[in-house]
């Protein structure tokens, strides 16, 4: 037992070191780290001293995927997600379902022995693109923010859709060897799983934010953060819901609610923790894939199918997925343009209703807020209107990644032609990462998609930062009037806050050397101002009046101010 434990520990430690080294090298030479890790993992597996790696399927489903999706969900702005919900839903639900069925039909026609359930399981595995690499590259290349948001949102929800389909197909496989999937139970199971997951995910998310708001210790806060995705997953699964959907919803709720209720220092610590976890686990999946690849190839060779035939099926699926994805883009673009016209007409009708109601009534106040929100949405979406070039980029950014690699290994051991299905999924992941991922940067540059909005962003930042700072100064003034604090101290603190407009990126420091009572009062006033600024920014964020990236910049500035103040208090 001791020897096995030591061996496993050694493998994990060496794996982490390899991942760190390969990630560093990949960044320097401009090659995708997953591809290098697959190649290196295959080479390592051929060494005589390398132990055979067998990861139980439940490890991928319950330990690896939930925190990866949770980490991604924490970063998605709710306003942008809401504005692009139609596009995200189209790509992540309809397109994934169509892609999975298309793959299932092709695979069943080529390998009838697999049955429709097994073919649908493979379709669910290869249907969802992994947008992590696409969004990271898109941000570096300056892709339009709306395109990046769509890819981020798609990468979250499509994984959930695909894994619900996969679990349904796997259930059909394991039911007394039944390989048939009936449409009506499939739809019903899918609907129930999603509804339960929405409720559980939202409940866990709101409860977690409340609990962490009052957690008195950083270690406890970190422990709660680490437990959240697993708690959300297990609770939803226990209630016959989709654990993956619940995890995504919890991440969205916490990521957007925590900015108001959880200290900036703890959110920064949480981001660092999950960032490290994601890099290690996501790249570790590809390293494990490379180490398992020779065994999968050997199992295919030992069967009735030739290795070359299985690889050709994988290449055919790559082409099929690409065709289905591109074919879905024109209807999406036409639908969005038609909806934009309806949105403007609805906004005009809403304005007419406001005129009829007049001012002062409660109903008019609600309609006015809705009118303002829709107006901001229309301005933002018109400013980032999608065209055929954007659709080409979205269509090409359909690389398969860690979810495909991890999910295919959850297929039951008694699945017909399991080795062939696993290898086909591996081929899809490798080829799409190599071909589409390797050429996405070239395509973006060829389409001239990068938008230079520097001047507008600078103006937005100055305007939003000015409004937010004034909200904090007003709060300080009210507190000073109530408590009889010297007006000169309020003015000193206010001037220091206003100066952030000139050097916003370097705002977080306070003077740590002066511990007099006056400085303590200023620090308390500034704490009050930060709370007021966060409250104001949260209200502005909900209206969608400013671009989410602009809001995020101001949020970081406020966070740095809070972190600096907290560091001062800890030091003294």
Coordinates of C-alpha atoms in Angstrom, one line a residue:
X1 CA 0.0 0.0 0.0
X2 CA 2.8 2.4 0.9
X3 CA 4.5 1.7 -2.4
X4 CA 1.4 2.4 -4.4
X5 CA 0.8 5.7 -2.5
X6 CA 4.4 6.7 -3.1
X7 CA 4.1 5.9 -6.8
X8 CA 0.9 7.9 -7.2
X9 CA 2.4 10.9 -5.3
X10 CA 5.5 10.8 -7.5
X11 CA 3.4 10.7 -10.7
X12 CA 1.4 13.7 -9.5
X13 CA 4.4 15.7 -8.5
X14 CA 6.3 15.0 -11.7
X15 CA 3.2 15.7 -13.7
X16 CA 2.8 19.1 -12.1
X17 CA 6.4 19.9 -12.9
X18 CA 6.0 18.8 -16.5
X19 CA 2.9 20.9 -16.9
X20 CA 4.6 24.0 -15.6
X21 CA 7.6 23.5 -17.8
X22 CA 5.6 22.7 -21.0
X23 CA 3.2 25.7 -20.4
X24 CA 6.2 28.0 -20.2
X25 CA 7.9 26.6 -23.3
X26 CA 4.6 26.6 -25.2
X27 CA 4.1 30.3 -24.5
X28 CA 7.5 31.2 -25.7
X29 CA 7.4 29.2 -29.0
X30 CA 3.7 30.0 -29.7
X31 CA 2.4 26.4 -29.7
X32 CA -0.7 25.3 -27.9
X33 CA 0.4 23.6 -24.6
X34 CA -2.3 20.8 -24.9
X35 CA -0.7 19.6 -28.1
X36 CA 2.8 19.5 -26.6
X37 CA 1.5 17.7 -23.5
X38 CA -0.3 15.0 -25.6
X39 CA 2.9 14.3 -27.5
X40 CA 5.0 14.4 -24.4
X41 CA 2.5 12.2 -22.5
X42 CA 2.6 9.6 -25.4
X43 CA 6.4 9.6 -25.3
X44 CA 6.5 9.2 -21.5
X45 CA 4.1 6.3 -21.6
X46 CA 6.5 4.3 -23.8
X47 CA 9.3 4.5 -21.1
X48 CA 9.6 1.2 -19.2
X49 CA 9.6 2.9 -15.8
X50 CA 6.3 4.7 -16.5
X51 CA 3.4 3.2 -14.5
X52 CA 0.2 2.5 -16.4
X53 CA -2.3 5.4 -15.9
X54 CA -5.9 4.4 -15.4
X55 CA -8.2 7.2 -14.2
X56 CA -11.6 6.1 -13.0
X57 CA -14.4 7.7 -15.1
X58 CA -16.1 9.2 -12.0
X59 CA -12.9 11.2 -11.3
X60 CA -13.3 13.1 -14.5
X61 CA -17.0 13.7 -14.0
X62 CA -17.1 14.6 -10.3
X63 CA -13.6 16.0 -9.5
X64 CA -12.2 17.5 -12.7
X65 CA -15.1 19.0 -14.7
X66 CA -17.1 20.8 -12.0
X67 CA -14.3 23.1 -10.8
X68 CA -13.1 23.8 -14.3
X69 CA -16.6 25.0 -15.4
X70 CA -17.0 26.8 -12.1
X71 CA -13.8 28.8 -12.6
X72 CA -14.9 29.8 -16.1
X73 CA -18.3 30.8 -14.9
X74 CA -16.9 33.1 -12.2
X75 CA -15.5 35.4 -14.9
X76 CA -18.6 35.9 -17.1
X77 CA -20.3 39.3 -16.6
X78 CA -24.0 38.8 -16.1
X79 CA -25.0 41.8 -18.2
X80 CA -23.1 40.6 -21.2
X81 CA -24.4 37.1 -20.7
X82 CA -28.0 38.4 -20.6
X83 CA -27.5 40.6 -23.7
X84 CA -26.2 37.7 -25.7
X85 CA -28.4 35.0 -24.2
X86 CA -30.1 34.3 -27.5
X87 CA -26.8 33.7 -29.4
X88 CA -25.3 31.7 -26.5
X89 CA -28.5 29.6 -26.2
X90 CA -28.6 28.9 -30.0
X91 CA -24.9 27.8 -30.1
X92 CA -24.8 25.9 -26.8
X93 CA -28.2 24.2 -26.8
X94 CA -29.6 23.9 -30.3
X95 CA -26.3 23.6 -32.2
X96 CA -24.9 21.1 -29.7
X97 CA -28.0 19.0 -29.9
X98 CA -28.0 19.1 -33.7
X99 CA -24.2 18.3 -33.8
X100 CA -24.6 15.4 -31.4
X101 CA -27.4 13.9 -33.4
X102 CA -25.6 14.4 -36.7
X103 CA -22.5 12.6 -35.3
X104 CA -24.7 9.8 -33.9
X105 CA -26.3 9.2 -37.3
X106 CA -23.0 9.1 -39.1
X107 CA -21.3 6.9 -36.5
X108 CA -24.2 4.4 -36.4
X109 CA -24.2 4.1 -40.2
X110 CA -20.5 3.4 -40.2
X111 CA -20.4 1.2 -37.0
X112 CA -23.9 -0.3 -36.6
X113 CA -22.8 -2.5 -33.7
X114 CA -22.3 0.7 -31.6
X115 CA -26.1 1.3 -31.5
X116 CA -27.7 4.7 -31.4
X117 CA -27.1 5.2 -27.7
X118 CA -23.4 4.7 -28.0
X119 CA -23.2 6.8 -31.1
X120 CA -25.1 9.6 -29.4
X121 CA -22.7 9.3 -26.4
X122 CA -19.8 10.0 -28.8
X123 CA -21.8 12.8 -30.4
X124 CA -22.4 14.4 -27.0
X125 CA -18.7 14.1 -26.3
X126 CA -17.4 15.8 -29.4
X127 CA -20.3 18.3 -29.9
X128 CA -19.3 21.1 -27.4
X129 CA -16.3 23.3 -28.5
X130 CA -13.9 24.3 -25.8
X131 CA -13.8 28.1 -26.0
X132 CA -11.0 28.6 -23.4
X133 CA -8.2 28.8 -26.0
X134 CA -10.4 30.8 -28.4
X135 CA -11.3 33.4 -25.9
X136 CA -7.8 33.7 -24.5
X137 CA -6.5 34.2 -28.0
X138 CA -9.3 36.5 -29.0
X139 CA -8.6 38.8 -26.1
X140 CA -4.9 39.0 -27.0
X141 CA -5.8 39.7 -30.6
X142 CA -8.4 42.4 -29.7
X143 CA -11.4 40.5 -31.0
X144 CA -14.7 42.5 -30.5
X145 CA -15.8 42.1 -26.9
X146 CA -19.2 40.7 -28.0
X147 CA -17.5 37.9 -29.9
X148 CA -15.4 37.0 -26.9
X149 CA -18.5 37.1 -24.6
X150 CA -20.3 34.8 -26.9
X151 CA -17.5 32.3 -27.0
X152 CA -17.1 32.4 -23.2
X153 CA -20.9 31.9 -22.7
X154 CA -21.0 29.1 -25.3
X155 CA -18.1 27.3 -23.7
X156 CA -20.0 27.2 -20.4
X157 CA -23.5 26.2 -21.4
X158 CA -22.6 23.8 -24.3
X159 CA -20.6 21.7 -21.9
X160 CA -23.6 21.4 -19.6
X161 CA -25.9 20.5 -22.5
X162 CA -23.5 17.9 -23.9
X163 CA -23.0 16.3 -20.5
X164 CA -26.7 16.0 -19.9
X165 CA -27.0 14.3 -23.3
X166 CA -24.1 12.1 -22.5
X167 CA -25.5 11.0 -19.1
X168 CA -28.8 10.2 -20.8
X169 CA -27.1 8.1 -23.5
X170 CA -24.9 6.3 -21.0
X171 CA -28.1 5.5 -19.0
X172 CA -29.6 3.9 -22.1
X173 CA -26.4 1.9 -22.7
X174 CA -26.4 0.5 -19.1
X175 CA -30.1 -0.3 -19.0
X176 CA -29.9 -4.0 -19.6
X177 CA -27.8 -3.5 -22.6
X178 CA -30.4 -1.5 -24.3
X179 CA -28.9 0.6 -27.1
X180 CA -32.0 2.5 -28.1
X181 CA -32.8 6.1 -27.1
X182 CA -36.4 7.3 -27.2
X183 CA -36.9 11.0 -28.0
X184 CA -39.7 11.7 -25.6
X185 CA -38.0 10.4 -22.4
X186 CA -34.8 12.0 -23.6
X187 CA -36.4 15.5 -23.8
X188 CA -38.3 15.0 -20.5
X189 CA -35.1 13.9 -18.7
X190 CA -33.2 16.8 -20.2
X191 CA -35.9 19.4 -19.1
X192 CA -36.1 18.0 -15.6
X193 CA -32.3 17.9 -15.2
X194 CA -32.0 21.5 -16.3
X195 CA -34.8 22.9 -14.2
X196 CA -33.6 21.1 -11.0
X197 CA -30.0 22.3 -11.8
X198 CA -31.1 25.9 -12.2
X199 CA -32.9 25.9 -8.8
X200 CA -30.1 24.1 -7.0
X201 CA -27.3 26.1 -8.6
X202 CA -28.9 29.5 -7.8
X203 CA -29.7 28.4 -4.3
X204 CA -26.1 27.3 -3.6
X205 CA -24.7 30.4 -5.3
X206 CA -26.8 32.9 -3.2
X207 CA -26.2 30.9 0.0
X208 CA -22.5 30.7 -0.6
X209 CA -22.2 34.5 -1.2
X210 CA -24.1 35.2 2.1
X211 CA -22.0 32.7 4.1
X212 CA -18.7 34.0 2.7
X213 CA -19.9 37.6 3.4
X214 CA -19.8 36.9 7.1
X215 CA -16.8 34.4 7.2
X216 CA -14.3 35.9 9.6
X217 CA -11.2 34.0 8.5
X218 CA -9.5 33.9 5.1
X219 CA -8.8 30.2 5.4
X220 CA -12.5 29.4 6.1
X221 CA -13.5 31.6 3.1
X222 CA -11.0 29.7 0.8
X223 CA -12.3 26.4 2.1
X224 CA -15.9 27.4 1.3
X225 CA -14.9 28.6 -2.1
X226 CA -13.1 25.2 -2.9
X227 CA -16.1 23.2 -1.7
X228 CA -18.8 25.2 -3.6
X229 CA -18.6 23.6 -7.1
X230 CA -18.6 20.1 -5.6
X231 CA -21.4 20.9 -3.2
X232 CA -23.5 22.3 -6.1
X233 CA -22.7 19.3 -8.3
X234 CA -23.5 16.7 -5.7
X235 CA -26.7 18.4 -4.5
X236 CA -28.1 18.6 -8.0
X237 CA -27.2 15.1 -8.9
X238 CA -28.8 13.8 -5.7
X239 CA -32.1 15.5 -6.8
X240 CA -31.9 14.0 -10.3
X241 CA -30.6 17.3 -11.8
X242 CA -27.6 18.1 -13.9
X243 CA -24.7 18.7 -11.6
X244 CA -22.7 20.5 -14.4
X245 CA -25.5 22.9 -15.1
X246 CA -25.8 23.6 -11.4
X247 CA -22.1 24.3 -11.1
X248 CA -22.3 26.8 -14.0
X249 CA -25.3 28.6 -12.5
X250 CA -23.5 28.8 -9.1
X251 CA -20.4 30.2 -10.7
X252 CA -22.4 32.9 -12.6
X253 CA -24.3 33.9 -9.4
X254 CA -21.2 34.0 -7.2
X255 CA -19.0 35.7 -9.8
X256 CA -21.5 38.6 -10.2
X257 CA -22.9 38.8 -6.6
X258 CA -19.5 38.5 -4.8
X259 CA -18.2 41.8 -6.1
X260 CA -20.7 43.6 -3.9
X261 CA -20.6 41.3 -0.8
X262 CA -17.2 39.7 -0.5
X263 CA -14.0 41.5 0.3
X264 CA -11.7 42.3 -2.6
X265 CA -8.7 40.6 -0.8
X266 CA -10.6 37.4 -0.6
X267 CA -11.8 37.6 -4.2
X268 CA -8.3 38.1 -5.3
X269 CA -7.1 35.1 -3.3
X270 CA -10.0 33.1 -4.8
X271 CA -9.1 34.0 -8.3
X272 CA -5.4 33.0 -7.7
X273 CA -6.4 29.7 -6.2
X274 CA -8.8 28.7 -8.9
X275 CA -6.5 30.0 -11.6
X276 CA -3.7 27.7 -10.4
X277 CA -6.1 24.8 -10.1
X278 CA -7.4 25.3 -13.7
X279 CA -3.9 25.5 -15.3
X280 CA -2.8 22.3 -13.5
X281 CA -6.0 20.2 -14.0
X282 CA -6.8 21.3 -17.6
X283 CA -3.3 20.7 -18.8
X284 CA -3.1 17.5 -16.7
X285 CA -6.0 16.1 -18.6
X286 CA -4.1 16.4 -21.9
X287 CA -1.0 14.9 -20.4
X288 CA -3.1 12.0 -19.2
X289 CA -4.6 11.7 -22.6
X290 CA -1.2 11.4 -24.2
X291 CA -0.1 8.8 -21.6
X292 CA -3.3 6.8 -22.4
X293 CA -3.1 7.1 -26.1
X294 CA -0.7 4.2 -26.8
X295 CA -2.9 1.9 -24.7
X296 CA -6.0 3.0 -26.6
X297 CA -4.3 2.5 -30.0
X298 CA -3.2 -0.9 -28.9
X299 CA -6.8 -1.8 -27.9
X300 CA -8.1 -0.7 -31.3
X301 CA -5.4 -2.6 -33.1
X302 CA -6.3 -5.7 -31.1
X303 CA -10.0 -5.4 -32.2
X304 CA -11.7 -6.0 -35.6
X305 CA -11.3 -2.4 -36.8
X306 CA -8.1 -1.1 -38.4
X307 CA -6.4 1.8 -36.7
X308 CA -6.4 3.8 -39.9
X309 CA -10.1 3.4 -40.3
X310 CA -10.8 4.7 -36.8
X311 CA -8.6 7.7 -37.4
X312 CA -10.4 8.4 -40.7
X313 CA -13.7 8.3 -38.8
X314 CA -12.3 10.8 -36.4
X315 CA -11.3 13.1 -39.3
X316 CA -14.7 12.7 -40.9
X317 CA -16.3 13.8 -37.6
X318 CA -14.1 16.9 -37.6
X319 CA -15.3 17.8 -41.1
X320 CA -18.9 17.1 -40.2
X321 CA -18.8 19.2 -37.0
X322 CA -17.2 22.1 -39.0
X323 CA -19.9 21.9 -41.7
X324 CA -22.8 21.8 -39.2
X325 CA -21.3 24.7 -37.3
X326 CA -20.8 26.9 -40.4
X327 CA -24.2 26.0 -41.7
X328 CA -25.8 27.3 -38.5
X329 CA -24.2 30.7 -38.8
X330 CA -26.4 32.3 -41.6
X331 CA -29.7 31.5 -39.9
X332 CA -28.3 32.9 -36.6
X333 CA -27.2 36.1 -38.3
X334 CA -30.6 36.6 -40.0
X335 CA -32.4 35.8 -36.7
X336 CA -30.3 38.4 -34.8
X337 CA -31.0 41.1 -37.4
X338 CA -34.8 40.4 -37.3
X339 CA -34.7 40.5 -33.5
X340 CA -32.8 43.8 -33.5
X341 CA -35.7 45.3 -35.5
X342 CA -38.3 43.9 -33.1
X343 CA -36.3 45.2 -30.2
X344 CA -36.4 48.8 -31.5
X345 CA -40.1 48.6 -32.2
X346 CA -40.7 47.3 -28.6
X347 CA -38.6 50.1 -27.3
X348 CA -40.7 52.7 -29.2
X349 CA -43.9 51.1 -27.8
X350 CA -42.5 51.2 -24.3
X351 CA -41.7 54.8 -24.7
X352 CA -45.2 55.5 -25.8
X353 CA -46.6 53.7 -22.7
X354 CA -44.4 55.8 -20.5
X355 CA -45.8 59.0 -22.1
X356 CA -49.3 57.8 -21.4
X357 CA -48.7 56.9 -17.8
X358 CA -46.8 60.1 -17.0
X359 CA -44.4 60.5 -14.1
X360 CA -44.7 59.7 -10.4
X361 CA -46.6 56.3 -10.4
X362 CA -44.9 53.1 -9.2
X363 CA -45.7 51.4 -12.5
X364 CA -44.1 54.3 -14.5
X365 CA -40.9 54.0 -12.4
X366 CA -40.6 50.3 -13.2
X367 CA -41.2 50.9 -16.9
X368 CA -38.7 53.7 -16.9
X369 CA -36.0 51.4 -15.5
X370 CA -36.9 48.8 -18.0
X371 CA -36.8 51.4 -20.8
X372 CA -33.4 52.6 -19.7
X373 CA -32.0 49.1 -19.5
X374 CA -33.3 48.2 -22.9
X375 CA -31.9 51.4 -24.3
X376 CA -28.5 50.7 -23.0
X377 CA -28.7 47.2 -24.4
X378 CA -29.7 48.5 -27.8
X379 CA -26.8 51.0 -27.8
X380 CA -24.3 48.3 -26.7
X381 CA -25.5 45.7 -29.2
X382 CA -25.7 48.2 -32.1
X383 CA -22.1 49.3 -31.3
X384 CA -21.0 45.7 -31.5
X385 CA -23.3 44.5 -34.2
X386 CA -22.3 41.1 -35.5
X387 CA -21.5 40.7 -39.2
X388 CA -20.4 37.9 -41.5
X389 CA -16.8 38.3 -40.5
X390 CA -17.7 37.8 -36.8
X391 CA -19.7 34.7 -37.8
X392 CA -16.7 33.3 -39.6
X393 CA -14.5 33.8 -36.5
X394 CA -17.1 32.2 -34.3
X395 CA -17.6 29.3 -36.7
X396 CA -13.9 28.6 -36.9
X397 CA -13.4 28.9 -33.1
X398 CA -15.0 25.5 -32.6
X399 CA -12.0 23.6 -31.2
X400 CA -12.7 20.7 -29.0
X401 CA -10.7 20.4 -25.8
X402 CA -10.6 19.3 -22.2
X403 CA -14.3 18.5 -21.9
X404 CA -14.2 16.2 -24.9
X405 CA -11.0 14.4 -23.7
X406 CA -12.4 14.0 -20.1
X407 CA -16.0 13.2 -21.0
X408 CA -15.2 10.4 -23.4
X409 CA -13.4 8.5 -20.7
X410 CA -16.6 8.3 -18.7
X411 CA -18.1 5.9 -21.2
X412 CA -18.9 2.6 -19.4
X413 CA -16.5 -0.3 -19.8
X414 CA -19.2 -2.4 -21.5
X415 CA -19.9 0.2 -24.2
X416 CA -19.7 -1.4 -27.6
X417 CA -16.4 -0.5 -29.4
X418 CA -15.4 1.7 -26.5
X419 CA -11.7 1.9 -27.5
X420 CA -12.7 3.0 -31.0
X421 CA -15.0 5.7 -29.7
X422 CA -12.4 7.0 -27.3
X423 CA -9.8 7.2 -30.0
X424 CA -12.2 8.9 -32.4
X425 CA -12.9 11.6 -29.8
X426 CA -9.1 12.0 -29.1
X427 CA -8.6 12.5 -32.9
X428 CA -11.3 15.2 -33.0
X429 CA -9.7 17.0 -30.0
X430 CA -6.2 16.9 -31.4
X431 CA -7.1 17.8 -35.0
X432 CA -9.4 20.7 -34.1
X433 CA -6.8 22.1 -31.7
X434 CA -4.1 21.7 -34.2
X435 CA -5.9 23.0 -37.3
X436 CA -8.5 25.4 -36.1
X437 CA -6.6 26.5 -33.0
X438 CA -3.4 26.9 -34.9
X439 CA -4.9 29.1 -37.7
X440 CA -7.4 31.2 -35.7
X441 CA -4.9 34.0 -35.2
X442 CA -4.2 34.1 -38.9
X443 CA -8.0 34.1 -39.7
X444 CA -8.7 37.0 -37.2
X445 CA -5.9 39.1 -38.8
X446 CA -7.1 38.2 -42.3
X447 CA -10.6 39.3 -41.5
X448 CA -9.5 42.5 -39.9
X449 CA -11.7 41.9 -37.0
X450 CA -9.7 43.7 -34.3
X451 CA -11.6 46.8 -33.2
X452 CA -9.7 49.8 -31.9
X453 CA -12.0 51.3 -29.3
X454 CA -9.2 52.8 -27.1
X455 CA -10.4 56.4 -27.2
X456 CA -14.0 55.5 -26.4
X457 CA -12.9 53.1 -23.6
X458 CA -10.8 55.9 -22.2
X459 CA -13.8 58.3 -22.2
X460 CA -16.1 55.7 -20.7
X461 CA -13.5 54.9 -18.0
X462 CA -13.1 58.5 -17.1
X463 CA -16.9 59.1 -17.0
X464 CA -17.7 56.0 -14.9
X465 CA -14.7 56.4 -12.6
X466 CA -15.7 60.0 -12.0
X467 CA -19.3 59.1 -11.1
X468 CA -18.2 56.2 -8.9
X469 CA -15.7 58.4 -7.0
X470 CA -18.3 61.2 -6.5
X471 CA -20.7 58.6 -5.0
X472 CA -18.0 57.7 -2.5
X473 CA -17.2 61.3 -1.7
X474 CA -20.9 62.1 -1.1
X475 CA -21.0 59.2 1.4
X476 CA -18.0 60.5 3.2
X477 CA -19.5 64.0 3.4
X478 CA -22.7 62.6 4.9
X479 CA -20.8 60.6 7.5
X480 CA -18.6 63.6 8.3
X481 CA -21.7 65.7 8.9
X482 CA -23.2 63.1 11.2
X483 CA -20.0 62.4 13.2
X484 CA -18.6 65.9 13.3
X485 CA -15.4 65.0 11.4
X486 CA -13.2 67.9 10.4
X487 CA -14.1 69.1 6.9
X488 CA -10.4 69.3 6.0
X489 CA -10.1 65.6 6.4
X490 CA -13.0 64.9 4.1
X491 CA -11.5 67.3 1.6
X492 CA -8.1 65.6 1.9
X493 CA -9.6 62.1 1.4
X494 CA -11.8 63.3 -1.5
X495 CA -8.9 64.9 -3.3
X496 CA -6.9 61.7 -3.0
X497 CA -9.8 59.8 -4.5
X498 CA -10.3 62.2 -7.3
X499 CA -6.6 61.9 -8.2
X500 CA -7.4 58.4 -9.3
X501 CA -8.8 59.7 -12.5
X502 CA -5.3 60.8 -13.6
X503 CA -3.5 57.6 -12.7
X504 CA -6.3 55.0 -12.4
X505 CA -4.1 52.0 -13.0
X506 CA -1.8 52.9 -10.0
X507 CA -4.4 53.7 -7.4
X508 CA -4.1 51.0 -4.8
X509 CA -1.4 52.4 -2.5
X510 CA -1.9 54.4 0.7
X511 CA 0.7 55.9 3.0
X512 CA 1.7 53.1 5.4
X513 CA 4.0 55.3 7.6
X514 CA 1.6 57.7 9.2
X515 CA -0.5 56.0 12.0
X516 CA -1.9 59.2 13.5
X517 CA -5.5 59.6 14.5
X518 CA -6.2 61.8 11.5
X519 CA -5.0 59.2 9.1
X520 CA -7.1 56.6 10.9
X521 CA -10.1 58.8 10.4
X522 CA -9.3 59.3 6.7
X523 CA -8.8 55.5 6.3
X524 CA -12.2 54.9 7.9
X525 CA -13.8 57.5 5.6
X526 CA -12.2 55.9 2.6
X527 CA -13.5 52.5 3.7
X528 CA -16.9 54.0 3.8
X529 CA -16.4 55.5 0.4
X530 CA -15.2 52.2 -1.0
X531 CA -18.4 50.5 0.2
X532 CA -20.5 53.3 -1.3
X533 CA -18.5 53.0 -4.6
X534 CA -19.0 49.3 -4.8
X535 CA -22.8 49.7 -4.1
X536 CA -23.0 52.4 -6.8
X537 CA -21.0 50.4 -9.3
X538 CA -23.2 47.4 -8.7
X539 CA -26.3 49.5 -9.5
X540 CA -24.7 50.8 -12.7
X541 CA -23.6 47.2 -13.6
X542 CA -27.2 46.0 -13.4
X543 CA -28.4 48.7 -15.7
X544 CA -25.9 47.9 -18.4
X545 CA -25.3 51.6 -19.1
X546 CA -21.5 51.1 -19.5
X547 CA -19.5 48.4 -21.3
X548 CA -18.7 45.5 -19.0
X549 CA -15.0 45.8 -19.6
X550 CA -15.2 49.4 -18.5
X551 CA -17.1 48.3 -15.4
X552 CA -14.5 45.7 -14.7
X553 CA -11.6 48.2 -14.9
X554 CA -13.3 50.4 -12.3
X555 CA -14.0 47.3 -10.2
X556 CA -10.3 46.5 -10.2
X557 CA -9.4 50.0 -9.2
X558 CA -11.9 49.9 -6.3
X559 CA -10.6 46.5 -5.3
X560 CA -7.0 47.8 -5.2
X561 CA -8.1 50.6 -3.0
X562 CA -9.7 48.2 -0.6
X563 CA -6.8 45.8 -0.7
X564 CA -4.4 48.7 0.1
X565 CA -6.6 49.8 3.0
X566 CA -6.9 46.3 4.4
X567 CA -3.1 45.8 4.1
X568 CA -2.7 49.1 6.1
X569 CA -4.9 47.8 8.9
X570 CA -3.2 44.5 9.0
X571 CA 0.2 46.2 9.2
X572 CA -0.8 48.4 12.1

